[in-house]
Coordinates of C-alpha atoms in Angstrom, one line a residue:
M1 CA 27.1 -8.4 15.8
I2 CA 23.8 -6.9 16.5
L3 CA 22.5 -5.1 19.3
V4 CA 19.0 -4.9 20.6
T5 CA 18.0 -2.4 23.0
G6 CA 14.6 -3.2 25.0
G7 CA 15.4 -6.8 24.6
T8 CA 13.1 -8.3 27.6
G9 CA 10.0 -6.3 26.0
L10 CA 7.5 -7.9 23.5
V11 CA 8.9 -7.0 20.5
G12 CA 12.3 -7.2 21.7
S13 CA 12.0 -10.4 22.8
H14 CA 10.3 -11.9 19.9
L15 CA 13.1 -10.3 17.6
L16 CA 16.0 -11.8 19.8
Y17 CA 14.2 -15.2 19.0
K18 CA 14.0 -14.6 15.2
L19 CA 17.7 -13.4 15.5
V20 CA 19.4 -16.5 17.4
S21 CA 16.9 -18.8 15.4
E22 CA 18.9 -17.1 12.3
N23 CA 22.0 -17.8 13.8
V24 CA 22.9 -14.1 14.0
Q25 CA 25.6 -12.9 16.6
V26 CA 23.5 -10.6 19.2
K27 CA 23.8 -8.6 22.4
A28 CA 21.0 -7.3 24.2
I29 CA 20.4 -4.9 26.8
Y30 CA 18.4 -5.4 30.1
R31 CA 17.5 -3.0 33.1
R32 CA 16.1 -5.3 35.3
T33 CA 17.4 -9.5 36.2
H34 CA 13.6 -10.7 36.7
T35 CA 12.9 -9.3 33.3
L36 CA 15.0 -11.7 31.6
E37 CA 12.6 -14.6 32.7
R38 CA 9.6 -12.9 30.1
V39 CA 12.3 -13.8 27.5
K40 CA 12.6 -17.5 28.6
H41 CA 8.9 -17.8 28.6
V42 CA 8.6 -16.2 25.4
F43 CA 11.4 -18.8 23.7
S44 CA 9.4 -21.5 25.1
Y45 CA 6.2 -20.8 23.2
Y46 CA 8.0 -21.5 20.2
T47 CA 10.6 -24.5 20.9
E48 CA 11.4 -27.1 23.0
N49 CA 15.3 -26.3 22.6
H50 CA 14.6 -22.8 24.3
K51 CA 17.2 -23.0 26.8
E52 CA 19.9 -23.5 24.0
L53 CA 18.8 -20.5 21.9
Y54 CA 18.2 -17.9 24.9
D55 CA 21.9 -18.8 26.0
K56 CA 23.2 -17.6 22.5
I57 CA 22.3 -14.3 23.6
E58 CA 25.2 -12.0 25.1
W59 CA 23.3 -9.6 27.9
I60 CA 24.6 -6.2 28.8
E61 CA 23.0 -4.4 32.2
A62 CA 22.5 -0.9 30.5
N63 CA 20.2 2.0 30.8
L64 CA 19.3 4.3 27.9
N65 CA 20.5 7.2 29.8
D66 CA 23.6 5.4 31.4
V67 CA 26.2 6.1 28.7
P68 CA 29.1 4.2 30.2
S69 CA 26.8 1.0 30.0
L70 CA 26.0 1.7 26.6
E71 CA 29.6 2.3 25.3
L72 CA 30.1 -1.0 26.9
A73 CA 27.3 -2.6 24.8
F74 CA 28.0 -1.0 21.6
K75 CA 31.4 -2.5 21.4
D76 CA 31.7 -4.6 18.4
I77 CA 28.4 -3.5 17.4
D78 CA 27.8 -3.2 13.7
Y79 CA 23.6 -2.9 13.2
V80 CA 21.5 -2.0 16.2
Y81 CA 17.6 -2.3 16.6
H82 CA 16.2 0.2 18.9
C83 CA 13.1 -1.5 20.4
A84 CA 13.3 0.5 23.8
A85 CA 10.7 2.5 25.2
F86 CA 8.5 3.9 28.0
V87 CA 5.1 3.6 27.2
S88 CA 2.6 5.7 29.3
F89 CA -0.1 8.0 28.4
E90 CA -0.3 9.5 32.0
P91 CA 0.2 13.2 31.5
N92 CA 2.2 13.5 34.7
K93 CA 4.7 11.2 33.2
Y94 CA 5.6 13.3 30.4
Y95 CA 9.3 14.1 31.9
Q96 CA 10.1 10.7 32.7
L97 CA 8.9 9.8 29.1
R98 CA 11.1 12.4 27.5
N99 CA 14.1 11.3 29.8
I100 CA 13.6 7.4 28.1
N101 CA 12.0 7.8 24.4
I102 CA 13.9 11.2 23.5
E103 CA 17.2 11.5 25.1
G104 CA 17.6 7.7 25.4
T105 CA 17.2 7.8 21.9
A106 CA 19.5 10.6 21.5
N107 CA 22.3 8.6 23.1
I108 CA 21.7 5.5 20.9
V109 CA 22.3 7.9 17.9
N110 CA 25.3 9.6 19.0
L111 CA 26.9 6.1 20.0
S112 CA 25.8 5.1 16.8
I113 CA 27.6 8.0 15.2
S114 CA 31.0 7.6 17.0
N115 CA 31.0 3.7 16.5
N116 CA 30.3 3.9 12.9
I117 CA 27.4 1.9 13.1
K118 CA 26.3 0.5 9.7
K119 CA 22.3 0.6 10.0
L120 CA 19.6 1.6 12.5
C121 CA 16.3 0.5 12.9
Y122 CA 14.0 2.4 15.4
I123 CA 10.6 1.3 16.5
S124 CA 8.2 4.5 16.7
S125 CA 4.4 4.5 16.8
I126 CA 1.8 5.1 14.4
A127 CA 0.9 7.6 17.6
A128 CA 4.1 9.7 15.8
I129 CA 2.2 10.1 12.8
G130 CA 0.0 13.1 11.7
N131 CA -3.9 12.8 11.9
E132 CA -6.2 13.3 9.2
P133 CA -9.3 15.7 9.6
N134 CA -11.5 13.4 7.5
P135 CA -11.7 10.4 9.4
D136 CA -12.4 8.6 5.8
Q137 CA -9.2 9.6 4.5
L138 CA -6.0 7.1 4.7
I139 CA -3.1 8.2 6.7
T140 CA -0.3 7.6 5.2
E141 CA 3.9 8.2 6.1
Q142 CA 3.2 11.8 4.6
T143 CA 0.5 12.8 6.4
E144 CA 1.5 16.1 8.4
W145 CA 2.3 15.9 12.1
N146 CA 0.7 19.0 13.8
P147 CA 2.7 19.9 17.1
E148 CA 0.0 22.2 17.7
A149 CA -2.6 19.4 18.3
D150 CA -3.4 17.9 21.8
N151 CA -1.3 15.3 21.4
S152 CA -0.4 12.8 24.2
V153 CA 2.6 13.0 26.0
Y154 CA 3.3 9.4 24.5
A155 CA 3.1 10.7 21.0
I156 CA 4.8 13.9 21.7
T157 CA 7.9 11.8 23.0
K158 CA 7.9 9.6 19.9
Y159 CA 7.8 11.7 17.6
G160 CA 10.6 13.5 19.2
A161 CA 12.5 10.4 19.2
E162 CA 12.1 9.9 15.4
M163 CA 13.7 13.2 15.1
E164 CA 17.0 12.1 16.8
I165 CA 17.0 9.3 14.5
W166 CA 16.6 12.0 11.4
R167 CA 19.2 13.8 12.8
G168 CA 21.4 10.6 13.1
T169 CA 20.7 10.2 9.2
Q170 CA 22.4 13.5 8.4
E171 CA 25.2 12.9 10.5
G172 CA 26.1 9.6 8.6
I173 CA 23.9 6.6 10.2
P174 CA 21.7 5.0 8.0
A175 CA 18.2 4.4 9.4
V176 CA 14.9 3.2 9.0
I177 CA 11.9 3.8 11.1
I178 CA 9.0 1.6 11.2
N179 CA 5.4 3.0 12.7
P180 CA 3.5 -0.1 13.9
G181 CA -0.2 0.0 15.0
I182 CA -1.1 -2.0 18.2
I183 CA 0.8 -4.6 18.3
L184 CA -0.6 -8.2 19.2
G185 CA 1.6 -10.7 20.8
P186 CA 1.7 -13.2 23.7
G187 CA 4.0 -13.2 26.9
Y188 CA 3.2 -9.8 28.4
W189 CA -0.2 -9.6 30.0
K190 CA -0.1 -6.8 32.2
G191 CA 1.1 -3.1 31.9
G192 CA 1.5 -1.1 28.5
S193 CA 1.1 -4.2 26.5
S194 CA -1.7 -5.1 24.2
G195 CA -1.8 -8.5 26.1
N196 CA -3.5 -6.1 28.9
L197 CA -6.3 -6.1 26.8
F198 CA -6.6 -10.0 26.3
R199 CA -6.5 -10.2 30.2
L200 CA -9.1 -7.5 30.4
I201 CA -11.4 -8.9 28.0
H202 CA -11.3 -12.1 29.3
K203 CA -12.4 -10.4 33.2
G204 CA -15.4 -8.9 31.2
L205 CA -15.7 -5.2 29.8
K206 CA -19.2 -3.3 30.3
Y207 CA -17.9 -0.7 27.7
Y208 CA -16.4 -0.4 24.2
A209 CA -14.8 2.8 22.8
P210 CA -16.3 4.1 19.5
G211 CA -12.9 4.4 17.4
S212 CA -11.0 2.4 15.4
T213 CA -7.4 2.2 14.7
G214 CA -4.8 -0.2 12.9
Y215 CA -3.3 -3.5 14.4
V216 CA -0.2 -5.5 13.3
D217 CA 1.4 -9.2 14.7
V218 CA 4.6 -9.2 16.3
W219 CA 5.7 -11.8 14.3
D220 CA 4.7 -9.3 11.1
V221 CA 6.6 -6.7 12.8
C222 CA 10.1 -8.7 13.6
D223 CA 10.1 -10.2 10.2
I224 CA 9.6 -6.9 8.5
M225 CA 12.4 -5.1 10.8
F226 CA 14.6 -8.1 9.6
K227 CA 14.4 -7.8 6.3
L228 CA 14.6 -3.9 6.3
M229 CA 17.9 -4.2 8.0
Q230 CA 18.9 -6.8 5.2
S231 CA 17.8 -4.6 2.3
D232 CA 19.4 -1.6 0.6
I233 CA 16.9 0.2 2.3
I234 CA 17.7 3.4 4.1
N235 CA 16.4 6.8 5.6
E236 CA 12.7 5.7 5.2
R237 CA 9.7 4.9 7.9
Y238 CA 6.9 2.6 7.0
I239 CA 3.4 2.2 8.8
L240 CA 3.0 -1.5 9.8
I241 CA -0.7 -2.3 9.7
S242 CA -2.4 -5.7 8.9
K243 CA -5.7 -4.3 9.4
N244 CA -7.8 -1.5 10.8
L245 CA -10.5 -2.5 12.9
S246 CA -13.1 -0.6 15.2
F247 CA -12.6 -1.0 19.0
S248 CA -16.1 -2.6 18.5
E249 CA -15.0 -5.4 16.3
F250 CA -11.7 -6.0 17.6
Q251 CA -12.9 -6.5 21.4
K252 CA -15.5 -8.8 19.6
K253 CA -13.0 -10.9 18.3
I254 CA -11.3 -11.6 21.3
A255 CA -14.0 -12.2 23.4
Q256 CA -14.9 -14.8 20.7
T257 CA -11.7 -16.8 20.9
L258 CA -11.6 -16.4 24.9
Q259 CA -15.1 -17.5 24.8
V260 CA -16.5 -14.8 27.0
K261 CA -19.3 -11.9 26.5
P262 CA -17.9 -8.9 24.8
A263 CA -18.7 -5.3 26.3
K264 CA -22.3 -4.8 24.8
K265 CA -22.4 -1.0 25.6
E266 CA -20.3 1.9 23.7
A267 CA -18.7 4.3 25.6
S268 CA -20.1 7.6 24.2
P269 CA -18.6 11.1 24.0
F270 CA -20.1 12.3 26.9
I271 CA -19.1 9.3 28.8
L272 CA -15.4 9.7 27.9
E273 CA -15.5 13.5 28.6
I274 CA -16.8 12.5 32.4
G275 CA -14.7 9.6 32.8
W276 CA -11.2 11.2 31.8
R277 CA -12.4 14.3 34.5
L278 CA -13.2 11.7 37.0
D279 CA -10.0 10.0 36.6
W280 CA -8.0 13.3 37.0
L281 CA -9.9 14.3 40.2
I282 CA -9.4 10.9 42.0
S283 CA -5.8 10.6 40.9
K284 CA -5.2 14.5 42.4
L285 CA -7.3 13.0 45.9
F286 CA -6.2 10.3 46.6
G287 CA -2.9 10.0 44.4
K288 CA -3.8 7.3 42.2
R289 CA -2.3 6.4 38.7
R290 CA -4.0 7.7 35.6
K291 CA -6.1 5.4 33.7
L292 CA -7.6 7.7 31.1
S293 CA -6.4 10.9 29.9
K294 CA -7.9 13.9 28.1
Q295 CA -5.8 12.5 25.0
M296 CA -6.9 8.8 25.4
A297 CA -10.2 9.7 25.8
K298 CA -10.2 11.7 22.5
S299 CA -8.0 9.2 20.7
V300 CA -10.4 5.9 21.5
R301 CA -13.5 7.9 20.2
T302 CA -11.7 8.6 16.8
K303 CA -11.8 6.5 13.7
T304 CA -8.7 6.5 11.9
I305 CA -7.7 4.2 8.8
Y306 CA -3.7 3.8 8.1
D307 CA -2.4 2.9 4.5
N308 CA 0.2 -0.1 4.5
S309 CA 0.9 0.0 0.9
K310 CA 4.3 1.6 1.2
I311 CA 5.8 -1.0 3.2
K312 CA 3.8 -4.1 1.0
D313 CA 5.3 -2.5 -2.3
A314 CA 8.8 -2.1 -0.8
L315 CA 9.1 -5.5 0.3
Q316 CA 6.6 -7.2 -1.8
I317 CA 4.9 -8.9 1.5
E318 CA 1.2 -9.4 2.7
F319 CA 0.7 -9.2 6.5
N320 CA -0.2 -12.0 8.5
S321 CA -4.4 -12.2 9.2
I322 CA -5.4 -10.4 12.3
D323 CA -7.9 -13.0 13.1
N324 CA -5.2 -15.7 12.9
A325 CA -3.1 -13.5 15.2
I326 CA -6.0 -13.1 17.6
D327 CA -6.3 -16.7 17.4
K328 CA -2.8 -17.3 18.5
V329 CA -2.5 -14.9 21.0
S330 CA -5.8 -15.9 22.9
K331 CA -4.4 -19.6 22.8
Y332 CA -1.1 -18.6 24.7
Y333 CA -3.2 -16.7 27.2
L334 CA -5.2 -19.1 28.0
K335 CA -2.4 -21.7 28.4
D336 CA -0.6 -19.2 30.6
I337 CA -3.5 -18.6 32.9
T338 CA -4.2 -22.3 33.4
K339 CA -0.7 -23.2 34.3
P340 CA -0.3 -24.4 37.9

């Protein structure tokens, strides 16, 4: 039997759909009951018998930091997909990020060891991959992480979580790590998911960031995870990127599919520097959540290009087109917002 943590998230819900469609016995962890409706909604995108497929999942209410509830979830489990994570770039959320991303992953690793799990797949992020000083240099799985750099709190904790996975491999648990870029997929239009970008662009943006990054769709991510877990590959990590795009080009593509006007003005380094300082001041004065940290302002003006050749060679695959992914996600978004 398979266990999926973070089953109510973007990747987790799509992974669950794939697994039950393959007639795999699966358990999934959830924390809040109302989030289960999101999974049902995602299933409804792809099939008319979504309730029948959803009912195949054995749901376990558990928390990554509640070991007794996790022990119940791990009963009779052979394989684990660890998708659960807390996504935030707010500096004041550092200890919460550590608690969930690092300590929670340590608990998953420890229980995998004690339950003799056959294989563990961990969803990390390109945020946990090192950066190249030369923007024209491809970033690979071997690019060195610099702990002295001004990394975001999210990146620090995802890197720390990876260290827990590697510890598990040293203690006998075969594992694979994937490092996806920005994951495009439907059903999650708010919060830290990429769906929020579609919502914001549809509402109208004035500025676009000058940098670039890598993108991949959720269907590729789930297919690759499934193939890696079925393969003999162990103790490797893989960058999952379909295409490297500038933020300008990315938001133009979405605006076109949503039939709205794209942002016309580039947010200059000066604007971004002023922006994160104002954001900090507003947070201090009025207690509002941070929207733009110093590290994020630096990240969105940085041009990064990622190499996806390792996973393509390992599995002999090609990625889906990002243009097609944007088109699909946009159609689901428009369908959702027009529902009565």
